[in-house]
Short mmCIF file of C-alpha atoms in Angstrom, two decimals:
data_model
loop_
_atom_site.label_atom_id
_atom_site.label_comp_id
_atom_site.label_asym_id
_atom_site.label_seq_id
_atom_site.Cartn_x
_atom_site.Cartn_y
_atom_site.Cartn_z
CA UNK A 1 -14.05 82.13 29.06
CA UNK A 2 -10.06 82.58 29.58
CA UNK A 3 -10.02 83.43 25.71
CA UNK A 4 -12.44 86.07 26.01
CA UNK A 5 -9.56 89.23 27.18
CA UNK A 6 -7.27 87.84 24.22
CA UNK A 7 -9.92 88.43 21.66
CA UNK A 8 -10.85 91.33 23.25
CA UNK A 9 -7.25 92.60 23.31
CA UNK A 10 -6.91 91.51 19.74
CA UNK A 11 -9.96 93.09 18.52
CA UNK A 12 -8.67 96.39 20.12
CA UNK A 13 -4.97 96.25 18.45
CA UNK A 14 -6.71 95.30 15.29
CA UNK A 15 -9.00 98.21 15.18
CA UNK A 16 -6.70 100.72 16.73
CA UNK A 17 -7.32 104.06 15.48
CA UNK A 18 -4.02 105.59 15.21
CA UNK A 19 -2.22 102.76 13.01
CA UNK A 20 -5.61 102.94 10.74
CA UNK A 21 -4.88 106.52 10.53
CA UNK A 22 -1.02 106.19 9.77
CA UNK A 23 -1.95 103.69 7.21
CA UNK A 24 -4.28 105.60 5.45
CA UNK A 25 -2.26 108.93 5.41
CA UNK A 26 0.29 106.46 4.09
CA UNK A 27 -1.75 105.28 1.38
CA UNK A 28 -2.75 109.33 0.05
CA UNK A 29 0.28 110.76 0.92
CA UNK A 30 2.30 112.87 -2.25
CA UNK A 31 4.71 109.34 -3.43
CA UNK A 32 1.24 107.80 -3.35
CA UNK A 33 -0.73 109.95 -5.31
CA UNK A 34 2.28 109.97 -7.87
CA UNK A 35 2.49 105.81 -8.14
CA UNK A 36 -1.15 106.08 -8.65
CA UNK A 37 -1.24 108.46 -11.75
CA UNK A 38 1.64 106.79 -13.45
CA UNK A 39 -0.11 103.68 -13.24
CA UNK A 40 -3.19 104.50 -14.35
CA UNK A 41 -1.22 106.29 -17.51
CA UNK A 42 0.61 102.44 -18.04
CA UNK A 43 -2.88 100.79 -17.40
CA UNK A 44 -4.38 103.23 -19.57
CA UNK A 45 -1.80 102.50 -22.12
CA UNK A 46 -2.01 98.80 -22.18
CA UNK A 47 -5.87 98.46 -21.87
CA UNK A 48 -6.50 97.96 -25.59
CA UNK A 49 -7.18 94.42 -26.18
CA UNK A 50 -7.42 94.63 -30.03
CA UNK A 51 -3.34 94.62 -29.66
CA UNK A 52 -1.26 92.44 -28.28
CA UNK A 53 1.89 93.56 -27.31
CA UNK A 54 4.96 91.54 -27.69
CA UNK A 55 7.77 91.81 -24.72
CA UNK A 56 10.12 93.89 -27.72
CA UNK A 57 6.98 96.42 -27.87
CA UNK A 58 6.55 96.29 -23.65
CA UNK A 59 10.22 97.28 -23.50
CA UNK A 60 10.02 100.46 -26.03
CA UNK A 61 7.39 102.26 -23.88
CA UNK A 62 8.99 101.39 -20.72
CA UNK A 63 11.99 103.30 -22.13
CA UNK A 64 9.83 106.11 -23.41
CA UNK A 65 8.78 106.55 -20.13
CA UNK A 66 11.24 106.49 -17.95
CA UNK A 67 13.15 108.73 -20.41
CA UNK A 68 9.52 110.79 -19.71
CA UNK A 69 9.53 110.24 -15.92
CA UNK A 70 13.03 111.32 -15.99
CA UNK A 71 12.55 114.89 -17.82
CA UNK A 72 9.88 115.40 -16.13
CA UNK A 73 10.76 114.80 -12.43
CA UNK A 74 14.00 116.40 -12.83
CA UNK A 75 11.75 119.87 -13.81
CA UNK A 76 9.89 119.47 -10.86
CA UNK A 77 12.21 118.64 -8.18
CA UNK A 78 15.62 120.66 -9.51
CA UNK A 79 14.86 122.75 -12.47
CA UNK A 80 11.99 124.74 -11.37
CA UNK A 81 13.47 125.11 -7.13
CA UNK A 82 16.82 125.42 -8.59
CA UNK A 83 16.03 128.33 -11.33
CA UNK A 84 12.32 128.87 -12.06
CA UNK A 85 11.34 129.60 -8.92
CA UNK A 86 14.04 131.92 -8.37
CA UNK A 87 13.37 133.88 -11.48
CA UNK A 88 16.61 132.60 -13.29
CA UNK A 89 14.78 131.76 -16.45
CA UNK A 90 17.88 131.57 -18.98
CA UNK A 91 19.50 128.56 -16.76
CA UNK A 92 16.48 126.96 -16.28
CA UNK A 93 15.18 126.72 -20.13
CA UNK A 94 18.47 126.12 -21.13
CA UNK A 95 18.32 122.85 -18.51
CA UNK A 96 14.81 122.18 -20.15
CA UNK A 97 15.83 122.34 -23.75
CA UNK A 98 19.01 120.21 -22.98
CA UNK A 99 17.51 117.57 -21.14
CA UNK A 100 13.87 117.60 -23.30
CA UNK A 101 17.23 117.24 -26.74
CA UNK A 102 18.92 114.33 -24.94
CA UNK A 103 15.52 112.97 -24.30
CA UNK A 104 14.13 112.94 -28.31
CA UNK A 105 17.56 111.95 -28.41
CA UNK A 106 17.28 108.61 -26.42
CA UNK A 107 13.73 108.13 -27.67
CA UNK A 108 15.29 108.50 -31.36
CA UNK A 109 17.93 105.62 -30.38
CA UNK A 110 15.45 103.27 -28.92
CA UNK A 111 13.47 103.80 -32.35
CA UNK A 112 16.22 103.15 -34.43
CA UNK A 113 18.05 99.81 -32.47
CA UNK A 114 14.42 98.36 -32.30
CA UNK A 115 13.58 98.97 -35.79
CA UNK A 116 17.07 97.83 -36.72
CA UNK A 117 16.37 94.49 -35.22
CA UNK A 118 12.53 93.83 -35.50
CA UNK A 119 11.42 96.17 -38.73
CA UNK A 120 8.39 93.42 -38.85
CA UNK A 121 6.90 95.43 -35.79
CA UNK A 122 4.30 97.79 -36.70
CA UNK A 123 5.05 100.43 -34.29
CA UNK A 124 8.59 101.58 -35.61
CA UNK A 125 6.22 102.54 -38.67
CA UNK A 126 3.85 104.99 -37.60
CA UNK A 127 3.81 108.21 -38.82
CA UNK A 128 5.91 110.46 -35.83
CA UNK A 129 8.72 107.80 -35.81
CA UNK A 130 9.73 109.62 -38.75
CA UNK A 131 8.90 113.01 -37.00
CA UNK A 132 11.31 112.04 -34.44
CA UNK A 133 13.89 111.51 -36.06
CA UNK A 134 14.07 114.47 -38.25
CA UNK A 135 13.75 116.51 -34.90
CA UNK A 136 17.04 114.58 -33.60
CA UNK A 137 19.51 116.44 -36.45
CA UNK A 138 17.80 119.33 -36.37
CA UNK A 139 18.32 122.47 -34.00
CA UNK A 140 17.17 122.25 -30.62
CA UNK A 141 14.66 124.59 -30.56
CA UNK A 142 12.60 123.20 -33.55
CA UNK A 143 13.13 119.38 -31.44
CA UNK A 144 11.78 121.52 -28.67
CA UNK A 145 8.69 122.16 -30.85
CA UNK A 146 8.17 118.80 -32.75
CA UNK A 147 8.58 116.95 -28.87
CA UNK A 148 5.17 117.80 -28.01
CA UNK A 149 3.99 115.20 -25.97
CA UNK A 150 6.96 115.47 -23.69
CA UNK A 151 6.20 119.46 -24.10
CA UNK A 152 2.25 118.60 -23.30
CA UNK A 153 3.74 116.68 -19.75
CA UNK A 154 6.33 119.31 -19.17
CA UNK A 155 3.73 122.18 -19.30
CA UNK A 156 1.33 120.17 -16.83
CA UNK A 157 3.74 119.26 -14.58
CA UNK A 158 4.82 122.71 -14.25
CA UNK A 159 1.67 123.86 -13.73
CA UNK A 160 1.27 121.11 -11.14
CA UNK A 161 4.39 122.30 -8.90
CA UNK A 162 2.77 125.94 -8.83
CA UNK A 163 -0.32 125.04 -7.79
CA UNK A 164 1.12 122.39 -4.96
CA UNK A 165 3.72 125.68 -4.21
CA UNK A 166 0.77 127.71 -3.61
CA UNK A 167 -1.01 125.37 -1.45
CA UNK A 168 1.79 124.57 0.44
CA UNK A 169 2.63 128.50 1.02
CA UNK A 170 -0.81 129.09 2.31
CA UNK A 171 -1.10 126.34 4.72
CA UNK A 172 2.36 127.72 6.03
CA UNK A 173 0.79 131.13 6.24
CA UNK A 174 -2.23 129.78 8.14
CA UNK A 175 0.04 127.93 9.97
CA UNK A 176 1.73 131.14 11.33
CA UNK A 177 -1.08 133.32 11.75
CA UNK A 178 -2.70 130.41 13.50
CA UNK A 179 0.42 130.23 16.26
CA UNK A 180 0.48 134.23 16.18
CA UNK A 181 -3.40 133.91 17.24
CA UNK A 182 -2.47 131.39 19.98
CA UNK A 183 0.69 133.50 21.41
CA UNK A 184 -1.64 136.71 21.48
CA UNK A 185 -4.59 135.02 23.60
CA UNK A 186 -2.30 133.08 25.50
CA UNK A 187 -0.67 136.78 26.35
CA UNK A 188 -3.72 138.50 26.87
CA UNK A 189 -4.89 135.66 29.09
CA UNK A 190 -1.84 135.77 31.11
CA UNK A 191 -2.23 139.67 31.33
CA UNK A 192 -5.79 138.96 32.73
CA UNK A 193 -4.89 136.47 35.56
CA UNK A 194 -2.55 138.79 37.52
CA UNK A 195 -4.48 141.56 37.07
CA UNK A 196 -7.41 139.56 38.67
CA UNK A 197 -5.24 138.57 41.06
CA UNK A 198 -4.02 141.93 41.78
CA UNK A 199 -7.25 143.24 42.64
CA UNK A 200 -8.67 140.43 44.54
CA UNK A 201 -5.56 140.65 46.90
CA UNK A 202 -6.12 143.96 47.59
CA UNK A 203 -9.67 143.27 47.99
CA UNK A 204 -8.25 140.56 50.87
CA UNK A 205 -6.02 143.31 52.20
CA UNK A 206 -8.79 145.34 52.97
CA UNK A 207 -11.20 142.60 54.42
CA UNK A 208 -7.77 141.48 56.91
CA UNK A 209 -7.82 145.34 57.76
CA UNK A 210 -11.26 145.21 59.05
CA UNK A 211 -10.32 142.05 60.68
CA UNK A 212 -14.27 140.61 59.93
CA UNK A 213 -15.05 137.47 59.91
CA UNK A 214 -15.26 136.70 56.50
CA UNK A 215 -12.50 136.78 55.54
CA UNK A 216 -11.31 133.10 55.65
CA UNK A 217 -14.91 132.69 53.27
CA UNK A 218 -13.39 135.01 50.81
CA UNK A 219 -10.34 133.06 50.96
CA UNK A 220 -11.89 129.89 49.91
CA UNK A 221 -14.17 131.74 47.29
CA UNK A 222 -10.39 132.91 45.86
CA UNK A 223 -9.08 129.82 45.82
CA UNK A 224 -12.31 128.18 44.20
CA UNK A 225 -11.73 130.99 41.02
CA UNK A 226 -7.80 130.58 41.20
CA UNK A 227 -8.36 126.61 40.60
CA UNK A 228 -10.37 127.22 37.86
CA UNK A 229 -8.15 129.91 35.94
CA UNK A 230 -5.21 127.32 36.31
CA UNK A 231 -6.56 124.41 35.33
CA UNK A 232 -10.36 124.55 33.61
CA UNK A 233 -9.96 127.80 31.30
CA UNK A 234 -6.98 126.95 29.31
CA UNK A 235 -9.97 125.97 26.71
CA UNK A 236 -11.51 127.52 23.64
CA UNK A 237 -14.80 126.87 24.98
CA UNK A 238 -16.21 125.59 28.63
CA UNK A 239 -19.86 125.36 30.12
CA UNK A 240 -21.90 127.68 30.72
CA UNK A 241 -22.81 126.01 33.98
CA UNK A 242 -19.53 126.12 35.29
CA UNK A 243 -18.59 129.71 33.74
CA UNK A 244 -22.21 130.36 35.92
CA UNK A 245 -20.70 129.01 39.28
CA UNK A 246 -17.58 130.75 38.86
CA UNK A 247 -19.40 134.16 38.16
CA UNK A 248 -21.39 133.43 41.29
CA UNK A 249 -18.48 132.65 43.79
CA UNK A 250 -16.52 135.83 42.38
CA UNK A 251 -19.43 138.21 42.76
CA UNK A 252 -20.04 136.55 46.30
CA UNK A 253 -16.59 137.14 46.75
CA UNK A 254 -16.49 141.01 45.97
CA UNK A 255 -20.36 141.52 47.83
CA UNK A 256 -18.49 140.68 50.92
CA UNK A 257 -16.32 143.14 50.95
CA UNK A 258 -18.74 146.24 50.06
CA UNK A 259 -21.16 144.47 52.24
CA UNK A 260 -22.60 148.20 52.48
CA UNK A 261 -23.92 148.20 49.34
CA UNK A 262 -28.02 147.29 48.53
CA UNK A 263 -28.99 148.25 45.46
CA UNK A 264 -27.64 145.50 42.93
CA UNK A 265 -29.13 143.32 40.64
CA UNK A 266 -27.32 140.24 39.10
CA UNK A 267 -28.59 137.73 36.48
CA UNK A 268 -27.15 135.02 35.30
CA UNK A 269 -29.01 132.39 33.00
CA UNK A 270 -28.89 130.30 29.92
CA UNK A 271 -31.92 128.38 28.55
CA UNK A 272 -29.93 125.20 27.95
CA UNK A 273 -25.98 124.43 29.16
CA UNK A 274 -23.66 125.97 25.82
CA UNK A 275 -20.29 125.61 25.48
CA UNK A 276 -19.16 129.55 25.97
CA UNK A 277 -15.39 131.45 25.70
CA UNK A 278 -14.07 131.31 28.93
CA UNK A 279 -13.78 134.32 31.36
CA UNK A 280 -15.35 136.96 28.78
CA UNK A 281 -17.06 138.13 31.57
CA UNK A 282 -14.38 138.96 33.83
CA UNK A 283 -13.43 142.54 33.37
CA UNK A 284 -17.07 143.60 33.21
CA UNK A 285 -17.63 142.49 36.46
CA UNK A 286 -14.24 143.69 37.95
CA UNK A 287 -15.36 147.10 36.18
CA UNK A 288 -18.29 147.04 38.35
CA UNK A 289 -16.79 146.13 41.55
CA UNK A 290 -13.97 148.93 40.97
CA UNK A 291 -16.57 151.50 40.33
CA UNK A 292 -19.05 150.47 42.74
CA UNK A 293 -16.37 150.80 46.10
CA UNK A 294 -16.02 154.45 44.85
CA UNK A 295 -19.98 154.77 44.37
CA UNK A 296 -21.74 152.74 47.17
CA UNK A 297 -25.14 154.70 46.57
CA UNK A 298 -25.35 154.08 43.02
CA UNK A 299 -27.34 151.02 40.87
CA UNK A 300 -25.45 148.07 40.25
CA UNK A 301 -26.88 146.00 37.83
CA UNK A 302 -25.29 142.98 35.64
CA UNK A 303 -27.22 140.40 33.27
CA UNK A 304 -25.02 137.53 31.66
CA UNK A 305 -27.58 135.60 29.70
CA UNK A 306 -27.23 133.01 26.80
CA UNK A 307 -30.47 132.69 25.08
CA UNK A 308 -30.71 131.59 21.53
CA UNK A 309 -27.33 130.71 20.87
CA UNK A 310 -26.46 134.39 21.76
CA UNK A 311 -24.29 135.44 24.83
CA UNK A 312 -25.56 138.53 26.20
CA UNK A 313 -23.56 140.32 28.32
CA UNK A 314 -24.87 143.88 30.13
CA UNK A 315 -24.03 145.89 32.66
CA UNK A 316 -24.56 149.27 34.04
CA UNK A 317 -22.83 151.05 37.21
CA UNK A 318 -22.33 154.27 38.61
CA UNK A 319 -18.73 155.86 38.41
CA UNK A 320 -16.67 159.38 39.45
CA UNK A 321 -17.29 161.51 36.67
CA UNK A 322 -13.78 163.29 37.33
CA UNK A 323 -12.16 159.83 36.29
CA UNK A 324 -13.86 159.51 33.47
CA UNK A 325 -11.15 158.95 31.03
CA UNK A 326 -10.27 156.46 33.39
CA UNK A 327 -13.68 154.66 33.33
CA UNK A 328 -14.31 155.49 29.30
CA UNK A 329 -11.31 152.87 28.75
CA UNK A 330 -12.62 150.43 31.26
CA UNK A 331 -8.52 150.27 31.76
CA UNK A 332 -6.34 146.89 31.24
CA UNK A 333 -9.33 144.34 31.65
CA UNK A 334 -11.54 145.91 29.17
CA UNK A 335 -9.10 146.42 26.49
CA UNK A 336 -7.91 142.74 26.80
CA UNK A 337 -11.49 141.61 26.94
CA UNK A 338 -11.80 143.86 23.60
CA UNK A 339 -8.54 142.16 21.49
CA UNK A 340 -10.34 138.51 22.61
CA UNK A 341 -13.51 139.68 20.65
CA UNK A 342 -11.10 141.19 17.69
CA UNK A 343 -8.58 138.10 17.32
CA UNK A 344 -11.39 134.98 18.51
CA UNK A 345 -14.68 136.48 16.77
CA UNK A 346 -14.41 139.15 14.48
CA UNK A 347 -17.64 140.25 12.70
CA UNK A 348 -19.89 138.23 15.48
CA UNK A 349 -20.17 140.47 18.14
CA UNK A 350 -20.68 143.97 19.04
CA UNK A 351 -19.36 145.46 22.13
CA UNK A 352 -20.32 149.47 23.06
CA UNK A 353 -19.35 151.03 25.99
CA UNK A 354 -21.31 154.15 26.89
CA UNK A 355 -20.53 156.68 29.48
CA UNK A 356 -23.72 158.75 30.60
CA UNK A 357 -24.20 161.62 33.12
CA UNK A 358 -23.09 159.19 36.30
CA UNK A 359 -23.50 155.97 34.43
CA UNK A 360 -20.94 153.48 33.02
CA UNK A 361 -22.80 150.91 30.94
CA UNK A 362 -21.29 147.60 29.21
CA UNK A 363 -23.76 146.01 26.29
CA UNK A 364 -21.73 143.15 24.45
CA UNK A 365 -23.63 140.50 22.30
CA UNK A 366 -21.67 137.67 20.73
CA UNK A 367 -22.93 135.35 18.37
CA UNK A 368 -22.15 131.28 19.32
CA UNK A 369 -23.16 129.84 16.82
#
């Protein structure tokens, strides 16, 4: 039995997850992926088993192609940074057609000292040996044209760098936009927390004032929400359940100071527990609140449903027609709560606001799915 924690422990180090993940990003990264297609171009090479190539033979094409490897590495990783890619086109095919010469060059010499010394090998007598070599003492433009296998590779290759160039350019600009997204909410959240803050202090004030009884209850309720806008909403999504406990303890939290008003209704229900934004419905219900203490005689009523994978959000209070400007913005929490929608779910939801006669009503509808 003492051996059972060691292979336990050893069964846990061997299937670690992060070392099988290093390994494996290892094994695709971009080297990787570049051994792997020059080896399956050598493999391919020397799969034909109606030859057999002698070591004299082995050593010609491993010349070719690191005279290949070399023209065509040195595009990628100097010639097109250095000057393609910065539009200086006369330096960079006059580096191409140099280095593609000295290349048919080399090839040429390889030709010639193996032929020199093994003419019995069939190889130094196909057909573009000759082409090669002609290409060599001509100029190098028409050597540029006769090389066209190493023209062939230098095409794809190039194609190759602008494609990975592209890629690598868009992941940097979602990259950006993603952290730009990120500092915005985390702004717009920070905006929100003081100015809930802001309001339930005064809120306090006014209870102390009265010098009622519950006022150490409202504390506690405060300090209930506070905990949870510190530490539980720094999320993308939370339960509804707890969103629905939170919602609770701030509307008991207002009710007791405009303990004179009756007429409210509040609903707040889900037909299973989703994972919701956090805090969406904040401002509505501050809106409320502030326009309710200035109309204690009008209908308060608030629904926060989730039903369907829809969130539901409606609400409809009375306010001072002579601030209406005031109440048609639905001032700093309504505005934040309308950049969330726009930055965290654009084309999902719909949000109107609707000022009537006496009326200020909230309809928002977001889409969770």
């Amino acid at each position: 039995m003492a051996g059972e924690p060691i292979r336990a422990s050893f069964a846990k180090n061997i299937y670690n997850i992060p070392m099988w993940k290093k390994i494996i990003n290892t094994a695709f990264s971009r080297p990787a992926r570049n051994i792997y297609f020059w080896l399956i171009i050598v493999l391919t090479r020397f799969s034909n088993y109606e030859f057999s190539y002698s070591l004299v033979e082995i050593s010609y094409f491993s010349i070719l192609f690191i005279l290949l490897l070399g023209l065509l590495y040195l595009n990628n990783l100097v010639f097109i940074p250095l000057f393609l890619a910065r539009k200086k086109y006369t330096r960079y095919f006059a580096s191409i057609i140099i280095t593609l010469a000295a290349s048919v060059y080399g090839s040429v010499l390889v030709i010639e000292q193996q032929a020199l010394y093994h003419p019995d090998i069939n190889i130094f007598k196909t057909a573009w040996v000759p082409v090669l070599q002609r290409a060599i003492k001509e100029p190098p433009v028409v050597a540029f044209v006769h090389s066209f296998l190493f023209v062939v590779y230098l095409l794809i290759f190039t194609l190759l760098w602008y494609a990975n160039d592209y890629r690598r350019k868009q992941n940097e600009v979602a990259v950006i936009k993603k952290r730009q997204l990120e500092i915005e909410l985390d702004f717009l959240k920070n905006q929100l927390n003081p100015h809930f803050l802001f309001n339930t202090l005064n809120n306090l004030y006014a209870l102390a004032l009265k010098k009622t009884d519950t006022t150490p209850n409202a504390i506690l309720q405060l300090s209930s929400i506070l905990r949870y806008l510190l530490y539980e909403s720094n999320t993308s999504e939370v339960s509804f359940r707890r969103e629905k406990e939170i919602m609770n303890a701030y509307i008991e939290l207002e009710l007791l100071r405009l303990s004179d008003i009756d007429n409210v209704t509040f609903t707040i229900n889900a037909d299973k527990d989703y994972m919701v934004p956090p805090l969406l419905w904040l401002p509505v219900l501050e809106n409320i609140f502030k326009h309710g203490r200035n109309n204690s005689e009008a209908d308060i009523e608030y629904r926060c449903l989730v039903i369907n994978n829809e969130l539901q959000i409606y609400s409809r209070n009375g306010y001072d027609v002579s601030t209406g400007n005031a109440a048609s913005t639905g001032g700093i929490g309504m505005e934040n709560l309308r950049k969330r929608l726009q930055l965290l779910y654009p084309g999902k939801y719909s949000l109107n606001i609707v000022t009537n006669a006496n009326e200020y009503i909230v309809d928002l509808k977001l889409s969770l799915k």
